[in-house]
Tab-separated table of C-alpha atoms and ligand atoms in Angstrom:
chain	number	residue	atom	x	y	z
A	1	MET	CA	110.584	-24.472	-16.419
A	2	ASN	CA	112.615	-21.879	-18.241
A	3	ASN	CA	115.338	-20.111	-16.647
A	4	PHE	CA	113.954	-16.806	-14.767
A	5	ASP	CA	115.186	-14.057	-12.400
A	6	PHE	CA	112.164	-13.303	-9.654
A	7	TYR	CA	112.492	-10.058	-8.061
A	8	ASN	CA	109.882	-8.136	-6.341
A	9	PRO	CA	110.915	-5.424	-3.697
A	10	THR	CA	106.968	-3.686	-3.242
A	11	ARG	CA	106.439	-3.692	0.654
A	12	ILE	CA	102.699	-4.766	1.624
A	13	LEU	CA	101.150	-2.951	4.412
A	14	PHE	CA	97.844	-5.352	4.783
A	15	GLY	CA	94.836	-5.138	6.767
A	16	GLU	CA	92.448	-2.693	8.326
A	17	ASN	CA	93.653	0.682	9.565
A	18	ARG	CA	97.000	0.610	7.905
A	19	VAL	CA	97.077	3.986	5.766
A	20	ALA	CA	98.913	5.624	9.029
A	21	SER	CA	101.665	3.250	8.302
A	22	ILE	CA	102.829	4.815	5.222
A	23	ASP	CA	104.559	7.672	7.397
A	24	GLU	CA	107.183	5.126	7.839
A	25	TYR	CA	108.076	4.884	4.322
A	26	ILE	CA	107.925	7.949	2.966
A	27	PRO	CA	111.181	10.303	3.443
A	28	GLY	CA	109.991	13.281	6.136
A	29	ASP	CA	110.803	16.322	4.370
A	30	ALA	CA	109.131	14.729	0.903
A	31	ARG	CA	107.258	17.068	-1.508
A	32	VAL	CA	104.314	14.676	-1.920
A	33	LEU	CA	102.055	14.521	-4.983
A	34	VAL	CA	98.833	12.610	-4.537
A	35	LEU	CA	96.851	11.266	-7.507
A	36	TYR	CA	93.797	10.158	-7.433
A	37	GLY	CA	90.854	9.227	-9.899
A	38	GLY	CA	86.976	10.575	-9.970
A	39	GLU	CA	85.419	11.406	-6.489
A	40	SER	CA	85.576	7.900	-4.971
A	41	ALA	CA	88.663	8.533	-2.619
A	42	ARG	CA	87.206	12.016	-1.421
A	43	ARG	CA	83.669	10.565	-0.879
A	44	THR	CA	85.081	7.901	0.860
A	45	GLY	CA	87.117	9.553	3.075
A	46	THR	CA	90.308	7.718	2.114
A	47	LEU	CA	92.014	10.421	0.776
A	48	ASP	CA	91.787	12.793	4.387
A	49	GLU	CA	92.931	9.686	5.856
A	50	VAL	CA	96.254	9.586	3.548
A	51	LYS	CA	96.448	13.194	4.090
A	52	GLN	CA	96.308	12.706	7.868
A	53	ALA	CA	99.284	10.210	7.452
A	54	LEU	CA	101.454	12.478	5.644
A	55	GLY	CA	101.524	14.510	8.339
A	56	LYS	CA	103.299	17.875	8.061
A	57	ARG	CA	104.702	16.755	4.758
A	58	THR	CA	104.080	19.475	1.935
A	59	VAL	CA	101.190	17.808	-0.014
A	60	PHE	CA	99.756	18.628	-3.503
A	61	GLU	CA	97.501	16.911	-4.893
A	62	PHE	CA	96.109	15.910	-8.758
A	63	GLY	CA	92.762	13.876	-9.235
A	64	GLY	CA	90.523	13.176	-12.084
A	65	ILE	CA	92.610	10.023	-13.492
A	66	GLU	CA	90.120	8.324	-15.691
A	67	PRO	CA	89.457	4.870	-15.718
A	68	ASN	CA	91.692	3.402	-18.380
A	69	PRO	CA	93.662	6.642	-17.492
A	70	GLN	CA	94.457	9.015	-20.513
A	71	PHE	CA	98.185	10.100	-21.368
A	72	ASP	CA	97.096	14.068	-22.180
A	73	THR	CA	95.849	13.914	-17.709
A	74	LEU	CA	98.896	12.231	-16.737
A	75	MET	CA	100.825	14.792	-18.419
A	76	LYS	CA	99.185	17.670	-16.817
A	77	ALA	CA	100.627	15.355	-13.251
A	78	VAL	CA	103.820	15.272	-15.051
A	79	GLU	CA	103.497	19.213	-15.491
A	80	LEU	CA	102.473	19.727	-11.813
A	81	ALA	CA	105.027	17.495	-10.216
A	82	ARG	CA	107.966	19.347	-12.208
A	83	SER	CA	106.842	22.787	-11.303
A	84	GLU	CA	106.478	21.815	-7.581
A	85	GLN	CA	109.545	19.879	-7.521
A	86	VAL	CA	107.865	17.073	-5.996
A	87	ASP	CA	110.035	14.034	-5.002
A	88	PHE	CA	107.619	11.322	-4.205
A	89	LEU	CA	104.287	10.037	-5.516
A	90	LEU	CA	101.313	8.446	-3.818
A	91	ALA	CA	98.663	6.584	-5.941
A	92	VAL	CA	95.173	6.547	-3.998
A	93	GLY	CA	92.794	4.462	-6.128
A	94	GLY	CA	92.062	1.439	-8.142
A	95	GLY	CA	94.328	-0.230	-11.592
A	96	SER	CA	93.736	3.147	-13.294
A	97	VAL	CA	95.199	5.592	-11.227
A	98	ILE	CA	97.904	3.020	-10.370
A	99	ASP	CA	99.206	2.688	-13.562
A	100	GLY	CA	98.554	6.517	-14.249
A	101	THR	CA	101.284	7.335	-11.246
A	102	LYS	CA	103.550	4.560	-12.780
A	103	PHE	CA	103.251	6.540	-16.182
A	104	VAL	CA	103.509	9.756	-14.585
A	105	ALA	CA	106.602	8.143	-12.507
A	106	ALA	CA	108.562	7.683	-15.558
A	107	ALA	CA	107.799	10.783	-17.764
A	108	ILE	CA	108.711	13.175	-15.012
A	109	PRO	CA	112.534	12.656	-15.462
A	110	PHE	CA	111.845	11.169	-19.343
A	111	GLU	CA	113.918	13.049	-22.084
A	112	GLY	CA	112.177	13.152	-25.342
A	113	ASP	CA	108.656	12.511	-25.878
A	114	PRO	CA	106.829	10.830	-22.962
A	115	TRP	CA	104.353	8.839	-25.682
A	116	THR	CA	107.362	6.806	-26.834
A	117	ILE	CA	107.412	4.917	-22.902
A	118	LEU	CA	104.376	3.568	-24.442
A	119	THR	CA	105.115	2.758	-28.125
A	120	GLU	CA	108.644	1.453	-26.763
A	121	HIS	CA	106.366	-0.493	-24.119
A	122	GLY	CA	108.886	0.594	-21.148
A	123	VAL	CA	112.480	-0.242	-23.073
A	124	ASN	CA	113.051	3.333	-22.753
A	125	VAL	CA	112.465	4.041	-19.467
A	126	ARG	CA	115.759	4.397	-17.486
A	127	ALA	CA	114.528	6.131	-14.223
A	128	ALA	CA	111.560	7.133	-11.895
A	129	MET	CA	110.387	8.978	-9.680
A	130	PRO	CA	109.775	6.608	-6.276
A	131	PHE	CA	106.228	5.942	-5.208
A	132	GLY	CA	103.683	4.417	-3.214
A	133	THR	CA	100.007	3.374	-3.512
A	134	VAL	CA	96.859	2.411	-1.303
A	135	LEU	CA	94.709	0.183	-3.255
A	136	THR	CA	91.129	0.653	-3.408
A	137	LEU	CA	90.329	-1.737	-6.170
A	138	PRO	CA	91.383	-5.197	-6.073
A	139	ALA	CA	91.693	-6.251	-9.869
A	140	THR	CA	94.798	-5.749	-11.767
A	141	GLY	CA	97.768	-6.685	-9.089
A	142	SER	CA	99.473	-3.083	-10.444
A	143	GLU	CA	100.218	-2.537	-6.614
A	144	MET	CA	102.998	-5.033	-7.190
A	145	ASN	CA	103.934	-5.313	-10.505
A	146	ILE	CA	105.779	-3.229	-13.115
A	147	ASN	CA	102.846	-2.814	-15.745
A	148	SER	CA	101.191	0.256	-16.684
A	149	VAL	CA	98.180	0.471	-19.434
A	150	VAL	CA	97.500	4.419	-20.649
A	151	THR	CA	95.127	5.152	-23.504
A	152	ASN	CA	95.549	7.916	-26.227
A	153	PRO	CA	91.582	8.405	-27.123
A	154	LYS	CA	92.930	10.569	-30.088
A	155	LEU	CA	94.628	7.594	-31.329
A	156	HIS	CA	92.382	4.921	-30.421
A	157	ALA	CA	95.495	3.287	-28.677
A	158	LYS	CA	95.493	1.666	-25.393
A	159	LEU	CA	99.251	0.548	-24.728
A	160	ALA	CA	100.718	-1.178	-22.051
A	161	PHE	CA	104.627	-0.343	-20.712
A	162	LYS	CA	106.505	-2.078	-17.702
A	163	SER	CA	109.864	-1.349	-16.624
A	164	PRO	CA	111.652	-2.452	-13.225
A	165	TYR	CA	111.683	1.384	-12.467
A	166	VAL	CA	108.081	1.039	-11.604
A	167	PHE	CA	107.854	-0.983	-8.872
A	168	PRO	CA	105.589	0.518	-6.049
A	169	GLN	CA	107.999	1.085	-2.575
A	170	PHE	CA	105.003	0.063	-1.064
A	171	SER	CA	100.942	-0.645	-1.169
A	172	VAL	CA	98.632	-0.561	1.130
A	173	LEU	CA	96.087	-3.062	1.166
A	174	ASP	CA	92.931	-2.274	2.964
A	175	PRO	CA	90.513	-5.207	2.797
A	176	THR	CA	88.013	-2.641	3.993
A	177	LYS	CA	88.495	0.090	1.093
A	178	THR	CA	86.671	-2.467	-0.968
A	179	TYR	CA	83.804	-1.985	1.075
A	180	THR	CA	82.172	1.296	-0.970
A	181	LEU	CA	82.691	-0.815	-4.112
A	182	PRO	CA	79.919	-1.242	-6.504
A	183	GLN	CA	78.737	-4.908	-8.067
A	184	ARG	CA	79.894	-4.097	-11.087
A	185	GLN	CA	83.502	-2.826	-9.970
A	186	LEU	CA	84.033	-6.287	-7.658
A	187	ALA	CA	83.050	-8.723	-10.268
A	188	ASN	CA	85.152	-6.908	-12.915
A	189	GLY	CA	88.089	-7.482	-10.310
A	190	VAL	CA	87.047	-11.284	-10.101
A	191	VAL	CA	87.059	-11.396	-14.005
A	192	ASP	CA	90.187	-9.882	-14.240
A	193	ALA	CA	92.364	-11.721	-11.664
A	194	PHE	CA	90.925	-15.184	-13.266
A	195	VAL	CA	92.145	-13.776	-16.613
A	196	HIS	CA	95.762	-12.827	-15.490
A	197	ILE	CA	96.107	-16.092	-14.004
A	198	ALA	CA	94.644	-18.135	-17.175
A	199	GLU	CA	96.948	-15.772	-19.597
A	200	GLN	CA	99.940	-17.338	-17.508
A	201	TYR	CA	99.060	-21.082	-16.641
A	202	LEU	CA	96.396	-22.014	-19.930
A	203	THR	CA	100.001	-22.711	-22.122
A	204	TYR	CA	101.681	-25.689	-22.269
A	205	PRO	CA	103.215	-27.763	-19.118
A	206	THR	CA	107.004	-27.206	-18.393
A	207	GLY	CA	106.869	-29.206	-15.424
A	208	ALA	CA	106.365	-25.688	-13.035
A	209	MET	CA	104.737	-27.367	-10.092
A	210	VAL	CA	104.621	-24.486	-7.711
A	211	GLN	CA	103.424	-22.053	-10.385
A	212	ASP	CA	100.711	-24.470	-11.528
A	213	ARG	CA	99.419	-25.596	-7.667
A	214	PHE	CA	99.839	-21.755	-6.658
A	215	ALA	CA	97.985	-20.339	-10.043
A	216	GLU	CA	95.008	-23.576	-9.764
A	217	GLY	CA	94.735	-22.326	-5.866
A	218	LEU	CA	94.392	-18.757	-6.576
A	219	LEU	CA	91.666	-20.084	-9.581
A	220	ARG	CA	90.038	-22.341	-7.233
A	221	THR	CA	90.068	-19.216	-4.267
A	222	LEU	CA	88.330	-16.778	-6.800
A	223	ILE	CA	85.543	-20.068	-7.625
A	224	ASP	CA	84.661	-19.921	-4.023
A	225	LEU	CA	85.021	-16.405	-3.095
A	226	ALA	CA	82.802	-14.657	-6.113
A	227	PRO	CA	79.615	-15.369	-4.854
A	228	LYS	CA	80.059	-13.820	-1.518
A	229	ILE	CA	82.156	-10.824	-2.850
A	230	VAL	CA	79.383	-9.936	-5.271
A	231	GLU	CA	76.431	-10.083	-2.989
A	232	GLY	CA	78.258	-6.853	-1.277
A	233	LYS	CA	78.161	-7.657	2.281
A	234	ASN	CA	81.243	-6.367	3.927
A	235	ASP	CA	82.610	-9.412	4.780
A	236	TYR	CA	86.426	-8.851	5.877
A	237	ASP	CA	87.683	-12.114	5.571
A	238	ALA	CA	86.124	-12.832	2.316
A	239	ARG	CA	87.493	-9.351	1.119
A	240	ALA	CA	90.732	-9.605	2.764
A	241	ASN	CA	91.152	-13.239	0.639
A	242	PHE	CA	90.039	-11.453	-2.477
A	243	MET	CA	92.429	-8.812	-2.421
A	244	TRP	CA	95.316	-10.848	-1.640
A	245	THR	CA	94.463	-13.400	-4.820
A	246	THR	CA	94.001	-10.306	-6.955
A	247	THR	CA	97.782	-9.288	-6.179
A	248	TRP	CA	99.024	-12.750	-6.490
A	249	ALA	CA	97.487	-13.114	-9.856
A	250	LEU	CA	99.753	-10.594	-11.146
A	251	ASN	CA	103.204	-9.944	-9.026
A	252	GLY	CA	105.233	-12.449	-11.365
A	253	LEU	CA	105.339	-15.317	-8.684
A	254	ILE	CA	102.969	-17.663	-11.285
A	255	GLY	CA	104.774	-16.022	-14.677
A	256	ALA	CA	107.908	-16.724	-13.270
A	257	GLY	CA	109.905	-19.426	-16.311
A	258	VAL	CA	106.705	-20.275	-17.754
A	259	PRO	CA	105.227	-19.463	-21.198
A	260	GLN	CA	102.701	-17.011	-21.156
A	261	ASP	CA	100.067	-16.105	-23.742
A	262	TRP	CA	98.327	-12.466	-23.114
A	263	ALA	CA	96.589	-12.133	-26.474
A	264	THR	CA	93.235	-11.963	-24.849
A	265	HIS	CA	94.631	-8.970	-23.291
A	266	MET	CA	96.150	-7.576	-26.117
A	267	ILE	CA	92.715	-8.183	-27.975
A	268	GLY	CA	90.716	-6.872	-25.287
A	269	HIS	CA	92.983	-3.415	-24.740
A	270	GLU	CA	91.228	-2.786	-28.442
A	271	LEU	CA	88.027	-3.401	-27.405
A	272	THR	CA	88.083	-0.819	-24.699
A	273	ALA	CA	90.014	1.729	-26.916
A	274	LEU	CA	87.391	1.436	-29.451
A	275	TYR	CA	84.201	1.196	-27.382
A	276	ASP	CA	85.288	1.600	-23.921
A	277	ILE	CA	83.885	-1.624	-22.751
A	278	ASP	CA	85.583	-1.952	-19.314
A	279	HIS	CA	88.777	-4.120	-19.325
A	280	ALA	CA	87.455	-6.857	-17.590
A	281	ARG	CA	84.339	-7.617	-19.719
A	282	THR	CA	86.626	-7.353	-22.545
A	283	LEU	CA	88.590	-10.006	-21.375
A	284	ALA	CA	85.519	-12.408	-20.659
A	285	ILE	CA	84.409	-12.203	-24.445
A	286	VAL	CA	87.614	-13.182	-25.710
A	287	LEU	CA	89.134	-15.520	-23.418
A	288	PRO	CA	86.269	-18.625	-23.708
A	289	SER	CA	86.670	-18.418	-27.106
A	290	LEU	CA	90.776	-18.298	-27.731
A	291	LEU	CA	90.785	-21.317	-25.315
A	292	ARG	CA	88.234	-22.330	-27.914
A	293	GLU	CA	90.290	-21.516	-31.201
A	294	ARG	CA	93.784	-22.584	-29.517
A	295	ARG	CA	92.406	-25.734	-28.325
A	296	ASP	CA	94.871	-27.953	-29.720
A	297	VAL	CA	97.655	-26.303	-28.716
A	298	LYS	CA	96.654	-25.587	-25.372
A	299	GLY	CA	94.884	-29.434	-24.922
A	300	GLU	CA	97.295	-30.648	-22.037
A	301	LYS	CA	97.235	-27.646	-19.870
A	302	LEU	CA	93.020	-27.523	-20.649
A	303	LEU	CA	92.734	-30.921	-19.186
A	304	GLN	CA	94.669	-30.316	-16.459
A	305	PHE	CA	92.346	-27.160	-15.639
A	306	ALA	CA	89.383	-29.133	-15.896
A	307	GLU	CA	90.442	-31.589	-13.639
A	308	ARG	CA	92.021	-29.610	-10.948
A	309	VAL	CA	90.037	-26.712	-10.960
A	310	TRP	CA	86.587	-27.616	-11.844
A	311	ASP	CA	86.965	-31.204	-10.915
A	312	ILE	CA	85.823	-32.817	-14.314
A	313	THR	CA	86.949	-36.283	-14.869
A	314	GLU	CA	84.766	-37.291	-16.496
A	315	GLY	CA	84.498	-38.006	-20.585
A	316	ASP	CA	86.574	-37.991	-23.221
A	317	ASP	CA	89.671	-35.447	-23.737
A	318	ASP	CA	87.185	-32.743	-25.846
A	319	ALA	CA	84.410	-33.497	-23.772
A	320	ARG	CA	86.366	-32.373	-20.530
A	321	ILE	CA	87.831	-29.441	-22.091
A	322	GLU	CA	84.722	-27.814	-23.609
A	323	GLU	CA	82.866	-28.522	-20.369
A	324	ALA	CA	85.802	-26.219	-18.438
A	325	ILE	CA	85.307	-23.784	-21.340
A	326	VAL	CA	81.675	-23.812	-20.696
A	327	LYS	CA	81.711	-23.553	-16.952
A	328	THR	CA	84.463	-20.706	-17.239
A	329	GLU	CA	82.007	-18.838	-19.500
A	330	ALA	CA	79.428	-19.734	-16.857
A	331	PHE	CA	81.331	-18.734	-14.121
A	332	PHE	CA	81.605	-15.087	-15.797
A	333	GLU	CA	77.959	-14.638	-16.742
A	334	SER	CA	76.853	-15.633	-13.001
A	335	LEU	CA	78.924	-12.620	-12.339
A	336	ASP	CA	76.961	-10.481	-14.295
A	337	ILE	CA	79.711	-10.343	-17.083
A	338	SER	CA	78.531	-11.032	-20.679
A	339	THR	CA	80.927	-12.830	-22.676
A	340	HIS	CA	79.230	-12.130	-26.300
A	341	LEU	CA	79.967	-9.123	-28.273
A	342	SER	CA	76.033	-8.873	-29.580
A	343	ASP	CA	75.595	-8.578	-25.390
A	344	TYR	CA	77.451	-5.229	-25.976
A	345	GLU	CA	75.434	-4.466	-29.654
A	346	LEU	CA	78.938	-5.040	-31.499
A	347	GLY	CA	78.797	-6.991	-34.555
A	348	GLU	CA	80.803	-8.185	-37.290
A	349	GLU	CA	82.038	-4.018	-38.235
A	350	ALA	CA	83.634	-4.102	-34.677
A	351	ILE	CA	85.706	-7.613	-35.205
A	352	GLU	CA	87.487	-5.504	-38.752
A	353	ALA	CA	87.854	-2.579	-36.735
A	354	VAL	CA	89.630	-4.787	-33.506
A	355	VAL	CA	91.498	-6.484	-36.056
A	356	LYS	CA	92.709	-3.481	-38.328
A	357	GLN	CA	93.825	-1.864	-34.710
A	358	LEU	CA	95.584	-5.023	-33.784
A	359	GLU	CA	97.674	-4.568	-36.808
A	360	ALA	CA	98.332	-0.942	-36.298
A	361	HIS	CA	99.644	-1.869	-32.770
A	362	GLY	CA	102.459	-4.841	-34.109
A	363	MET	CA	99.903	-7.197	-32.382
A	364	ILE	CA	100.525	-9.812	-35.228
A	365	ALA	CA	102.030	-12.909	-33.326
A	366	LEU	CA	100.489	-13.077	-29.936
A	367	GLY	CA	100.039	-15.919	-27.762
A	368	GLU	CA	102.992	-18.413	-26.240
A	369	GLN	CA	103.371	-19.937	-29.561
A	370	GLN	CA	103.478	-16.371	-31.614
A	371	GLU	CA	100.705	-17.677	-33.578
A	372	ILE	CA	97.956	-15.736	-33.454
A	373	THR	CA	98.009	-13.814	-36.603
A	374	PRO	CA	95.197	-10.738	-36.897
A	375	ASP	CA	93.612	-14.087	-38.587
A	376	VAL	CA	93.590	-16.192	-36.086
A	377	SER	CA	92.183	-12.973	-33.675
A	378	ARG	CA	89.267	-12.536	-36.101
A	379	ARG	CA	88.370	-16.187	-35.680
A	380	ILE	CA	88.702	-15.705	-32.283
A	381	LEU	CA	86.055	-12.789	-31.939
A	382	GLN	CA	83.904	-14.450	-34.564
A	383	ARG	CA	83.325	-17.437	-31.938
A	384	SER	CA	82.828	-14.384	-29.811
A	385	LEU	CA	79.668	-13.211	-31.731
A	386	LYS	CA	76.567	-14.278	-30.351
A	387	ALA	CA	75.336	-17.243	-27.718
B	401	NZQ	O1	87.402	7.527	-10.574
B	401	NZQ	P1	86.815	6.956	-8.976
B	401	NZQ	O2	85.861	7.873	-8.461
B	401	NZQ	O3	88.104	6.249	-8.253
B	401	NZQ	O4	86.161	5.736	-8.927
B	401	NZQ	C1	86.354	4.033	-9.939
B	401	NZQ	C2	86.131	4.093	-11.140
B	401	NZQ	O5	85.253	4.864	-11.588
B	401	NZQ	C3	86.079	3.247	-8.848
B	401	NZQ	N1	86.689	2.955	-7.368
B	401	NZQ	C4	87.784	2.901	-7.372
B	401	NZQ	N2	87.847	1.855	-5.700
B	401	NZQ	C5	86.869	2.655	-5.329
B	401	NZQ	C6	85.672	2.824	-6.349
B	401	NZQ	N3	84.891	2.963	-6.387
B	401	NZQ	C7	84.093	3.216	-5.012
B	401	NZQ	N4	84.780	2.591	-4.053
B	401	NZQ	C8	86.673	2.252	-3.849
B	401	NZQ	N5	86.874	1.886	-2.834
B	401	NZQ	O6	86.003	2.152	-9.591
B	401	NZQ	C9	86.044	2.500	-10.950
B	401	NZQ	C10	87.085	1.866	-11.545
B	401	NZQ	O7	88.232	2.035	-11.688
B	401	NZQ	P2	89.857	1.444	-11.868
B	401	NZQ	O8	91.098	1.862	-11.444
B	401	NZQ	O9	89.643	1.944	-13.233
B	401	NZQ	O10	89.434	-0.318	-12.254
B	401	NZQ	P3	90.667	-1.159	-12.401
B	401	NZQ	O11	91.692	-1.552	-10.895
B	401	NZQ	O12	89.844	-2.314	-12.573
B	401	NZQ	O13	91.652	-0.863	-13.340
B	401	NZQ	C11	91.644	-1.012	-14.426
B	401	NZQ	C12	92.897	-0.501	-15.209
B	401	NZQ	O14	94.028	-1.139	-15.150
B	401	NZQ	C13	94.860	-1.718	-16.269
B	401	NZQ	C14	93.277	-1.530	-17.065
B	401	NZQ	O15	93.552	-1.909	-18.225
B	401	NZQ	C15	92.262	-0.834	-17.038
B	401	NZQ	O16	93.058	0.323	-17.651
B	401	NZQ	N6	95.415	-2.995	-16.152
B	401	NZQ	C16	96.364	-2.855	-15.500
B	401	NZQ	C17	97.282	-3.951	-15.071
B	401	NZQ	C18	98.712	-3.898	-14.509
B	401	NZQ	N7	98.944	-2.584	-14.063
B	401	NZQ	O17	99.246	-5.045	-14.212
B	401	NZQ	C19	96.807	-5.362	-15.879
B	401	NZQ	C20	95.233	-5.214	-16.058
B	401	NZQ	O18	95.747	-6.400	-16.814
B	401	NZQ	C21	94.848	-4.231	-16.755
B	401	NZQ	O19	95.154	-3.989	-18.184
B	402	ZN	ZN1	93.841	-7.479	-16.797
């Protein structure tokens, strides 16, 4: 295991009816900007619940943050926060609203062009406004991490930044908030979390027993829960376990001191930026092919994955690894998430376009070994072309 710092100051307020608890963690005299997405927060009543919990504080609202939040939209929130001298932000939504709020929090005090927060991936962030979150979609882990992904459609760019200044101060995790989610978003959440774990686990062994067992437990939990989650019944225990799994999939613990891949995400972000495919669906296209392409360097961990996650113990090494990848693909497909480019009406031309964008964004040495060059990315996508 490598040396590591592990620090996560986000307070989790977990359970039903916890929105009211935000009152304890926001200063009584705060000027609060509540940020949300389209209409779901209002339609489901969560926005009203939040406003009630904020009581007599001065509250401003900023709605309209898109899925895959857009730079220009977020800059309007920055302007509003500055002009109204807001001093606390509250995100109500899924990963897009929370990521957008992190960007707004960092951009408010930022001197210089805020787009550089993304092009420099956050190393230039020196301060951020405090914020909390009310999570309505379990998937990204953004409620308990320092990552944010912002899209600039004019540039066909979807870029990530991270900064220890954008840890949420608190996050409300109320599993009943997931009851209004459509099947598509629930399935996306399962796959996004699965791939977050895979990106931190399917690399090479470093003797990190806690991180490995934790990752395997989270993967098995997702596999067990998935059918119950997508069938759409409002089963509190299933949703509570699901929500907690997605948070732990990307709150830093399983990634501490171990090599990490993230090439699936970087290639996936280009697919979303170019073709507007849901984040999780891009991951389902890329991951199985990436595992096949990188089978040699990931072999030991893939065998461990086959045995400990999928209970595959028979056959030679190659057969067990292939079976584990086939099961992973079948798992995604069982959630109605297609795993090939052709399923999204994309062909060879899309592969070249993605590779060009990866080069433009400096994504030329990806993966835990920095060996995923544009040529390797091209081969990965070619494997994903058709079933
Ligand atoms: O916009 P509204 O009307 O609110 O509807 C949203 C949106 O259309 C809807 N929704 C959310 N909660 C709901 C609901 N509908 C009914 N009931 C509810 N309770 O769901 C739709 C999708 O929401 P979005 O926030 O876009 O989804 P998700 O949480 O999957 O976030 C995706 C974004 O997060 C980034 C992705 O790249 C993408 O931009 N990621 C962030 C990460 C991080 N910060 O660590 C890591 C991830 O890998 C990912 O890259
Ligand atoms: Zn993701």
